[in-house]
mmCIF file of C-alpha atoms and ligand atoms in Angstrom:
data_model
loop_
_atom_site.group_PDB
_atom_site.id
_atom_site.type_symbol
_atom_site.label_atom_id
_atom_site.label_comp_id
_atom_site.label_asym_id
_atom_site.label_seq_id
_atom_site.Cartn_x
_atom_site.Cartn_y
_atom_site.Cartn_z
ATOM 1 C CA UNK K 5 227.511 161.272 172.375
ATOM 2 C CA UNK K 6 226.092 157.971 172.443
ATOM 3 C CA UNK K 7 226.942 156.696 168.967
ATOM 4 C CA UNK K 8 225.897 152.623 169.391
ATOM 5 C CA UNK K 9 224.593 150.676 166.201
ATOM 6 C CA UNK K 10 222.579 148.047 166.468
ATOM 7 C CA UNK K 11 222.468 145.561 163.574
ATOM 8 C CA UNK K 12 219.082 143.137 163.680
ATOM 9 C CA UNK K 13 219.077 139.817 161.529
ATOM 10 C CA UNK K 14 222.934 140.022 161.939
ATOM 11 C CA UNK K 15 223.209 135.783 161.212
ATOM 12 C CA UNK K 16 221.519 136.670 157.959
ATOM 13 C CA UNK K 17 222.693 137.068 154.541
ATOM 14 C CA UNK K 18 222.262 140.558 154.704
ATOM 15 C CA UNK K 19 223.064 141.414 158.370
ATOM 16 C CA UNK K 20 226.316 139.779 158.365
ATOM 17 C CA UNK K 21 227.983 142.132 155.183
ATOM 18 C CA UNK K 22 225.890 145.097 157.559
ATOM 19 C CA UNK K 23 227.447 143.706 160.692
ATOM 20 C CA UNK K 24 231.479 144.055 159.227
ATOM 21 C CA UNK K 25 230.762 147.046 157.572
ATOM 22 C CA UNK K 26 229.565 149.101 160.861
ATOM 23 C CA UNK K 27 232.507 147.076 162.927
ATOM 24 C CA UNK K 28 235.095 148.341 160.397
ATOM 25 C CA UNK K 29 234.165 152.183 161.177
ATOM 26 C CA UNK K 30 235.179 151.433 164.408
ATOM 27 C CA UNK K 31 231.413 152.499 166.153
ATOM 28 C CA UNK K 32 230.645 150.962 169.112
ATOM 29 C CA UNK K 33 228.132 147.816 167.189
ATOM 30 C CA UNK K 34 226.116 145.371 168.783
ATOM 31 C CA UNK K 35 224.260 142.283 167.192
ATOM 32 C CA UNK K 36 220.755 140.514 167.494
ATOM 33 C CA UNK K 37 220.489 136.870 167.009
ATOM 34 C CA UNK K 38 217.695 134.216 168.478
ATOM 35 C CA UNK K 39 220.300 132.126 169.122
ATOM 36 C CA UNK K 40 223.366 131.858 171.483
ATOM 37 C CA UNK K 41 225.572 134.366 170.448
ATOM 38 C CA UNK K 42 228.345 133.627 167.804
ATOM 39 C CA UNK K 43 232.153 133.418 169.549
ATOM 40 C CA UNK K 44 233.690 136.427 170.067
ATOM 41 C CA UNK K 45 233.905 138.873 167.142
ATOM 42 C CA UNK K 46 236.387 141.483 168.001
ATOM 43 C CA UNK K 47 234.200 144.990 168.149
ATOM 44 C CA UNK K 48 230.823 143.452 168.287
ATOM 45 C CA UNK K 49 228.498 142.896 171.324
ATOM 46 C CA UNK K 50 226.637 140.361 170.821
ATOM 47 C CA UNK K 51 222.377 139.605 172.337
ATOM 48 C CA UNK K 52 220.638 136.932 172.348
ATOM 49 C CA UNK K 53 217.228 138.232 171.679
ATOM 50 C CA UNK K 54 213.476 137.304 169.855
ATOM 51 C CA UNK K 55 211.975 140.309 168.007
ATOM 52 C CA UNK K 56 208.815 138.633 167.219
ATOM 53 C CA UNK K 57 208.372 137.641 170.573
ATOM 54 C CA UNK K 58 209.757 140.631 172.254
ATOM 55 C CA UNK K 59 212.008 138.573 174.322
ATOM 56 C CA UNK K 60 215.421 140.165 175.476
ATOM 57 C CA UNK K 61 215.006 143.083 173.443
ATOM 58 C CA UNK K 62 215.361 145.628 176.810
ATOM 59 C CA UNK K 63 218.998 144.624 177.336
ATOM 60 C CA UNK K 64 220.067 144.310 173.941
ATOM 61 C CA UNK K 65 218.249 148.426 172.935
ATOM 62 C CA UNK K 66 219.553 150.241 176.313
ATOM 63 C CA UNK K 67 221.745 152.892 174.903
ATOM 64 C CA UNK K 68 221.426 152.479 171.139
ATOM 65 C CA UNK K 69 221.126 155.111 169.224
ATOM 66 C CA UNK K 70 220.520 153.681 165.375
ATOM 67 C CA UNK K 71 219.053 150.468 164.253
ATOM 68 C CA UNK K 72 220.062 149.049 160.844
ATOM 69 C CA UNK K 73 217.089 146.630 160.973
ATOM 70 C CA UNK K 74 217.593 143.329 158.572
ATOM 71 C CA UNK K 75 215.967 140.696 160.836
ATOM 72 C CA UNK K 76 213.183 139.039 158.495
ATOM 73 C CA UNK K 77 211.732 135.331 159.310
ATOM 74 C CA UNK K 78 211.035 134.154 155.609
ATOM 75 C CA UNK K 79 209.366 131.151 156.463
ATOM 76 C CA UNK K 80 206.906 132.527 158.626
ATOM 77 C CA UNK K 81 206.865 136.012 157.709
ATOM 78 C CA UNK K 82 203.608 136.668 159.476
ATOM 79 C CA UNK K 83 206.062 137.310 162.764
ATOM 80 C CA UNK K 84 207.287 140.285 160.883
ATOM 81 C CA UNK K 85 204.619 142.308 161.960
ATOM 82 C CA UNK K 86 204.621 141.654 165.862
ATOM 83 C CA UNK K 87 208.661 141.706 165.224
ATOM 84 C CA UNK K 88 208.374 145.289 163.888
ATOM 85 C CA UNK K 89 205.789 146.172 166.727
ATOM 86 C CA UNK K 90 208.347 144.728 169.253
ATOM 87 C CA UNK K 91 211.101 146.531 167.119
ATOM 88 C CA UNK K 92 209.471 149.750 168.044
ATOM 89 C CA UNK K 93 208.579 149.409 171.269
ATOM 90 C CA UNK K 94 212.017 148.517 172.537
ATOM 91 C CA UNK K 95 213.416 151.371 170.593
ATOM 92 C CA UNK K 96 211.055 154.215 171.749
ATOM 93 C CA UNK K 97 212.020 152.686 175.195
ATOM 94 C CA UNK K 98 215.549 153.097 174.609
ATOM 95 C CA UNK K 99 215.278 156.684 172.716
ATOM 96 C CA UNK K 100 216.910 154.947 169.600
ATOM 97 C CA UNK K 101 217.209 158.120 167.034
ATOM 98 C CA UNK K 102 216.587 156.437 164.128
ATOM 99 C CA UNK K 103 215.498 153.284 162.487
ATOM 100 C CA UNK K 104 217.455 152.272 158.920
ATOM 101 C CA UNK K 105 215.260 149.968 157.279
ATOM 102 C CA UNK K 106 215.654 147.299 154.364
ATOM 103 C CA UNK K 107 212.304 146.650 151.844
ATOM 104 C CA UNK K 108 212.288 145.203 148.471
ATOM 105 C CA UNK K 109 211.322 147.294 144.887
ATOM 106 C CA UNK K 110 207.732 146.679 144.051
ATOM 107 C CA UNK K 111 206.423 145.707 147.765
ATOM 108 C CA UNK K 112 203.378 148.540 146.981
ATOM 109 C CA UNK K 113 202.822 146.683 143.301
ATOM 110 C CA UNK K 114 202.788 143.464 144.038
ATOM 111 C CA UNK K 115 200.184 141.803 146.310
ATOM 112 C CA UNK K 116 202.509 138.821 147.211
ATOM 113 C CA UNK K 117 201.947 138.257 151.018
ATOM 114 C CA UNK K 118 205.484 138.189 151.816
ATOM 115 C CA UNK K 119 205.477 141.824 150.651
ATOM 116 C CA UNK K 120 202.287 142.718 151.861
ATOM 117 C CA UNK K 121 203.969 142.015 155.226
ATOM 118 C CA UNK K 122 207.075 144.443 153.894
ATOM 119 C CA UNK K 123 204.669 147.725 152.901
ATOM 120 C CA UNK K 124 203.307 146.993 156.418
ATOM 121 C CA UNK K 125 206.427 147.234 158.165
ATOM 122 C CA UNK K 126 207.373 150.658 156.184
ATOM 123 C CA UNK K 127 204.155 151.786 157.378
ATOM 124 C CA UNK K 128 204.152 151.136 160.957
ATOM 125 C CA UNK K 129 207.848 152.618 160.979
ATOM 126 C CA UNK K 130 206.670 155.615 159.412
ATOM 127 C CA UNK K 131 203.915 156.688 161.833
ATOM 128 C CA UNK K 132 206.276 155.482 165.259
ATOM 129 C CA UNK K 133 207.565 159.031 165.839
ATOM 130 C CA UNK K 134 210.765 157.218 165.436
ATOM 131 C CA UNK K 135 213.119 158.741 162.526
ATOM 132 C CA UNK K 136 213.295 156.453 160.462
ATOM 133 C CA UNK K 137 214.894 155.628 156.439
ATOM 134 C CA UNK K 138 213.622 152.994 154.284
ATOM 135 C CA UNK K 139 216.010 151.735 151.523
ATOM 136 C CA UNK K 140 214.462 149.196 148.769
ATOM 137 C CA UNK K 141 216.538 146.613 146.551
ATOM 138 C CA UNK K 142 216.221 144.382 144.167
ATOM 139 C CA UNK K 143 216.805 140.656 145.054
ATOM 140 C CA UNK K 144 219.835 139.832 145.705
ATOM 141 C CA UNK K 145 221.750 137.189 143.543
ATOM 142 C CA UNK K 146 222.054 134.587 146.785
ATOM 143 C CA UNK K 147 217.672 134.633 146.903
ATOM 144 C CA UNK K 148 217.570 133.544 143.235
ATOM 145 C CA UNK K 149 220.858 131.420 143.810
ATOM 146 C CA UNK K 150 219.276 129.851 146.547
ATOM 147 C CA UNK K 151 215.540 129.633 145.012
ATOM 148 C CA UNK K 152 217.168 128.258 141.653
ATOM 149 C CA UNK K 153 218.677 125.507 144.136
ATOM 150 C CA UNK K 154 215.568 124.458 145.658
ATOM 151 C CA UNK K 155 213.470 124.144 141.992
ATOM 152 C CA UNK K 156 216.431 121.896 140.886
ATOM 153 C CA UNK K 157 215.256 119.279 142.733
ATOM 154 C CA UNK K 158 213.385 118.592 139.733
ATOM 155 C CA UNK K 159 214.641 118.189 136.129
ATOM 156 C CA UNK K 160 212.335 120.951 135.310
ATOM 157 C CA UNK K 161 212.981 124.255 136.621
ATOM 158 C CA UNK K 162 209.760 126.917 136.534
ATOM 159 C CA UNK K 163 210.418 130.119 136.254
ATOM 160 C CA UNK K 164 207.562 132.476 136.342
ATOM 161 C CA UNK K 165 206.649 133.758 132.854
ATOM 162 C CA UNK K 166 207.454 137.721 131.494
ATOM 163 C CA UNK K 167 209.269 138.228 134.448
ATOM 164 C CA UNK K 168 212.328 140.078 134.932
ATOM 165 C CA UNK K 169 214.745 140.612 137.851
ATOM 166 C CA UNK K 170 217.436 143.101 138.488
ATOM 167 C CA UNK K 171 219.869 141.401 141.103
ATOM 168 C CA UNK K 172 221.531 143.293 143.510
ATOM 169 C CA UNK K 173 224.708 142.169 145.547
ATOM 170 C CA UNK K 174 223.875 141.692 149.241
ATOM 171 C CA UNK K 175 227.341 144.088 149.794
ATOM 172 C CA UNK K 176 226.896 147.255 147.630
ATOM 173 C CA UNK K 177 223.282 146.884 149.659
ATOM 174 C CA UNK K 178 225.000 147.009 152.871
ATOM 175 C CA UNK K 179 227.250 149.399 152.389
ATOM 176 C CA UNK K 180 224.456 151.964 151.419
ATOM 177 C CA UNK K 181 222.697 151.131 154.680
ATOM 178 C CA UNK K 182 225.976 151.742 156.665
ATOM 179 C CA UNK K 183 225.994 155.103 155.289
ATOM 180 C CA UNK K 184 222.210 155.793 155.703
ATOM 181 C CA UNK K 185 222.987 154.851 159.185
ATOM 182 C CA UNK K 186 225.398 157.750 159.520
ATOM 183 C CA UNK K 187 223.131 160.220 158.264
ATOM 184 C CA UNK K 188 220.276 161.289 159.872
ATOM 185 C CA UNK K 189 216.544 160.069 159.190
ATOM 186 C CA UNK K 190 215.535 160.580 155.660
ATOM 187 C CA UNK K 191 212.565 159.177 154.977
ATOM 188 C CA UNK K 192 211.921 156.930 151.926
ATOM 189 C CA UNK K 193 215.361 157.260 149.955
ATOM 190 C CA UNK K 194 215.951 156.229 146.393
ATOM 191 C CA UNK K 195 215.855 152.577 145.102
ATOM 192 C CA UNK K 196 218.734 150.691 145.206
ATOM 193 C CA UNK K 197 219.122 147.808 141.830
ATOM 194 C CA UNK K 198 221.372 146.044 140.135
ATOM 195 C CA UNK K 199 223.337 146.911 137.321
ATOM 196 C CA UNK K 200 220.847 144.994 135.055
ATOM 197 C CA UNK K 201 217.757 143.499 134.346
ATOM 198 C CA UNK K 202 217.271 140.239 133.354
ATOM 199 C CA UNK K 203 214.243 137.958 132.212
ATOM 200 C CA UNK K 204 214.313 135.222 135.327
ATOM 201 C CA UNK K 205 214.360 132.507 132.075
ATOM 202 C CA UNK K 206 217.858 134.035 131.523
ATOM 203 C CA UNK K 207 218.733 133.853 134.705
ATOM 204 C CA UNK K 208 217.907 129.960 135.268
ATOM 205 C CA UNK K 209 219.741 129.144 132.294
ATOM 206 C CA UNK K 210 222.758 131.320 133.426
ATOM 207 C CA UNK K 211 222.656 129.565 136.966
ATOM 208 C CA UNK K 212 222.068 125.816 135.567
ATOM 209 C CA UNK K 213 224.784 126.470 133.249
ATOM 210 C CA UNK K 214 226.986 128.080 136.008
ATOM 211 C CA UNK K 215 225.695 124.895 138.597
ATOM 212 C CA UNK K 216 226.592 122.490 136.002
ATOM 213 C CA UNK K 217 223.335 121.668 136.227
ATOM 214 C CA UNK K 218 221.616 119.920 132.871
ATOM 215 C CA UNK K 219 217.732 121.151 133.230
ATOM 216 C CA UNK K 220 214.671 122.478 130.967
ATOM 217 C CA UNK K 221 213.761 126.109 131.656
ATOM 218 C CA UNK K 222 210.074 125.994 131.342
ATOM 219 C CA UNK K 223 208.347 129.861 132.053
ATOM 220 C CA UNK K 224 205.094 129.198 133.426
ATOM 221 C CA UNK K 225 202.174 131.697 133.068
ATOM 222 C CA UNK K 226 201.067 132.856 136.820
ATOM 223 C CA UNK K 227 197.031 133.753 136.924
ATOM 224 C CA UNK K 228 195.681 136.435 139.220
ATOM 225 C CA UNK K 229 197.403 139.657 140.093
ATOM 226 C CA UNK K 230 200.354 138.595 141.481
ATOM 227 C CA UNK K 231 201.448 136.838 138.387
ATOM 228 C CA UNK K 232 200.667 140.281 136.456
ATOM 229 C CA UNK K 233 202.502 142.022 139.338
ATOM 230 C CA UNK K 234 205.701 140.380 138.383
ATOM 231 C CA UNK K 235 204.830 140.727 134.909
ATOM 232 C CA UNK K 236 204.566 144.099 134.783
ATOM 233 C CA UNK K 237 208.405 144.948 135.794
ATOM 234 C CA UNK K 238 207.544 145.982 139.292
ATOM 235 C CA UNK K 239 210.519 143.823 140.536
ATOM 236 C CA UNK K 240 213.005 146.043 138.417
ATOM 237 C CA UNK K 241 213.858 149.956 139.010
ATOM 238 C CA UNK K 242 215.482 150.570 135.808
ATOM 239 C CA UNK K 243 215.788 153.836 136.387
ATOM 240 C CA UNK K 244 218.376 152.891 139.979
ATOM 241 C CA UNK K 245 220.289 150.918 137.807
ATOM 242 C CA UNK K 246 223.068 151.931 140.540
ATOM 243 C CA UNK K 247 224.498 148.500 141.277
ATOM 244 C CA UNK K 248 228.043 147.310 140.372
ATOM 245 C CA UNK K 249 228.977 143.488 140.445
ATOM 246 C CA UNK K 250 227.061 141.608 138.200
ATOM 247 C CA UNK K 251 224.873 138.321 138.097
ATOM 248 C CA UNK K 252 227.627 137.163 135.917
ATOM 249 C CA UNK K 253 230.242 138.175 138.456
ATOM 250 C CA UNK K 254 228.156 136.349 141.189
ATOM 251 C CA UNK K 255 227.585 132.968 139.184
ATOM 252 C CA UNK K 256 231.332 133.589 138.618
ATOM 253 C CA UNK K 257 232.535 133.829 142.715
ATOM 254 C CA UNK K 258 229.944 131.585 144.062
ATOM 255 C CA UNK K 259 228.289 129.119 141.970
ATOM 256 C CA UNK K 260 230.256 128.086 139.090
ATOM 257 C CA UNK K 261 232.307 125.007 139.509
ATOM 258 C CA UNK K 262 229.597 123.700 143.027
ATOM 259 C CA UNK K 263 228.498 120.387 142.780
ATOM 260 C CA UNK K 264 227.754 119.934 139.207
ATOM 261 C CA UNK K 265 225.256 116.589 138.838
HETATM 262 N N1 NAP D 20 217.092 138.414 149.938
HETATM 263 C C1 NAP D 20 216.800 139.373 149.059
HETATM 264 O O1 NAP D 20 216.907 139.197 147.828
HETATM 265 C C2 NAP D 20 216.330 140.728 149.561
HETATM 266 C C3 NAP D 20 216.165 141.792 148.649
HETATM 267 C C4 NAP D 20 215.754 143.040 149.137
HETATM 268 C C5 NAP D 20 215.504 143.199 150.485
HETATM 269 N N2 NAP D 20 215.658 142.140 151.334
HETATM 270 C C6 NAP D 20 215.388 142.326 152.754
HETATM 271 O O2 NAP D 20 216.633 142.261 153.434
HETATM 272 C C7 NAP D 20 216.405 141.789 154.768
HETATM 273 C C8 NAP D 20 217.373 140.670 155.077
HETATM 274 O O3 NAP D 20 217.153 139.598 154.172
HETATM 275 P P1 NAP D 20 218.134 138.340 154.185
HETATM 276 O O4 NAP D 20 217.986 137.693 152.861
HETATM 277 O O5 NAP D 20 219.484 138.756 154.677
HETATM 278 O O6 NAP D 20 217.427 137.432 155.309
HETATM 279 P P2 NAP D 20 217.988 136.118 156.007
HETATM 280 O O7 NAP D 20 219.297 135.690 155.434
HETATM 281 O O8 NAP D 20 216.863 135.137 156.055
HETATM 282 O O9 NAP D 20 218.298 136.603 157.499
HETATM 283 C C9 NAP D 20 217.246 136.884 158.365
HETATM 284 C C10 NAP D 20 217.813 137.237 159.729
HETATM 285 O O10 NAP D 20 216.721 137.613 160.579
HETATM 286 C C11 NAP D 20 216.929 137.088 161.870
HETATM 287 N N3 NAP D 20 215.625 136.853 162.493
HETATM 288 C C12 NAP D 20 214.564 136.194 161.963
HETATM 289 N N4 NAP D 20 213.535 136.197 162.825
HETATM 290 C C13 NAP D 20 213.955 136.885 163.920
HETATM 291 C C14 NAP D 20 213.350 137.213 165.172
HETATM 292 N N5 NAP D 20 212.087 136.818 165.469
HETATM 293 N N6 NAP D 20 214.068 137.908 166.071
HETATM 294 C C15 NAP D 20 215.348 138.277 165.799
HETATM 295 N N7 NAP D 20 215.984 137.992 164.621
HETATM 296 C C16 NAP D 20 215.292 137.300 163.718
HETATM 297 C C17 NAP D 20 217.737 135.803 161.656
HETATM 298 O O11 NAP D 20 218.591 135.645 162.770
HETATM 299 P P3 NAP D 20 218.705 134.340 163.741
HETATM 300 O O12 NAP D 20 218.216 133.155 162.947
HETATM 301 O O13 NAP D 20 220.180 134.296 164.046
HETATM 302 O O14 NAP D 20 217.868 134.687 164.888
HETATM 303 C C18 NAP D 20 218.574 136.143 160.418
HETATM 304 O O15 NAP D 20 219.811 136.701 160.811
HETATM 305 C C19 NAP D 20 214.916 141.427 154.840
HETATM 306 O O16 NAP D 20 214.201 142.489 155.399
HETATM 307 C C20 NAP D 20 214.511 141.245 153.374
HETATM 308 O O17 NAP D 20 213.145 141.492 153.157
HETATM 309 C C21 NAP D 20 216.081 140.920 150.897
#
């Protein structure tokens, strides 16, 4: 039985905790990347291919039978759509089985146009014919890690007011997917979050205090519906408060101690 893995967005933050995962169960595993492929990584074929553009995706989907799709292009997630098109194409082509798919908690609450872009990629997976699972999370702790970062440019960092997150780390998220991937399509499975929720004002102060990082936390009210979106908790799942390692746990490993100014 044909029992290849392909692992999309496998350079990403995501992808590359997917990508060791499937290599350690010892299935044969191939990788997507835009660029030239990494050097060798024992048990992984890697493809140089562009899923927004559909460009070397014929080669890199013959004989696959299960995507764990985590490609995303943040900056201009507009390509996420043709990407997903392109996605599906090449895997119909290449009689992939089924299609393992990562969205984010709240993407059908919140009318941010990142996630806009998300509930439109569940959708178009769900009518391909493909089978097909969709797993949500939570952010994960290296987005508001990495977010935090940017917005402490300034000696000011805005945090969006009334809003809470529930971080989620990047590997208990892969290793759900891995196993999704091993089981057969199953639709729209239960959330995935972190073992608590936080008000994001907590969290800055955690993080600048973790950074070393002397800055005002100022929560700033955000008009219109997307500010009420994140008000109203649709970022959190409670109720999937399934997650492990902590935000504490993260600020511990990764951030305390860098580059304190
Ligand atoms: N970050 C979070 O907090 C969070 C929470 C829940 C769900 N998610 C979801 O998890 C997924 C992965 O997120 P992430 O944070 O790991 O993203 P990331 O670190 O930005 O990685 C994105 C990956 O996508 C690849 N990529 C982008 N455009 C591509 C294209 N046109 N063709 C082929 N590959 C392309 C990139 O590979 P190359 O540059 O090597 O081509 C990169 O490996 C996304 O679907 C995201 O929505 C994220």
């Amino acid at each position: 039985m044909n029992d290849v893995i392909m692992v999309t967005g496998a350079t990403g933050v995501l992808g590359r905790e997917v990508l060791e995962r499937v290599r350690r169960t010892g299935l044969p595993v191939r990788a997507l990347t835009r660029k030239a492929p990494p050097p060798v990584t024992p048990g992984v074929e890697w493809f140089t291919g562009d899923l927004a553009k559909g460009d070397g995706l014929a080669a890199a989907f013959a004989g696959v039978r299960t995507v764990i799709h985590c490609a995303t292009d943040v900056r201009r997630f507009k390509n996420d759509i043709p990407a997903f098109q392109h996605l599906l194409e090449a895997s119909k082509r290449a009689d992939v089985e089924h299609i393992v798919n990562i969205s984010i908690v709240g993407v059908d609450r919140i009318p941010y146009p990142y996630y806009r872009i998300k509930l439109e990629g569940e959708r178009l997976l769900a009518g391909s014919g493909i089978g097909w699972t969709t797993l949500r999370a939570t952010q994960f702790p290296d987005l508001i890690d990495l977010a935090l970062g940017f917005l402490a440019k300034s000696p000011v960092l805005i945090v969006p007011s009334g809003t809470s997150c529930q971080p989620v780390d990047r590997g208990e998220v892969a290793d759900r997917l891995v196993e999704l991937a091993q089981g057969g399509p199953a639709g729209r499975v239960p959330d995935l979050a972190g073992p608590k929720v936080y008000p994001l004002v907590r969290l800055a102060k955690d993080w600048a205090a973790a950074a070393g990082k002397r800055r005002l936390v100022l929560p700033v009210f955000i008009p219109g519906k997307i500010g009420a979106g994140f008000r109203s908790g649709a970022l959190t799942a409670p109720d999937r408060a399934v997650g492990v390692r902590t935000w504490e746990d993260y600020l511990t490993a990764e951030v305390a101690g860098r580059n304190a100014t």
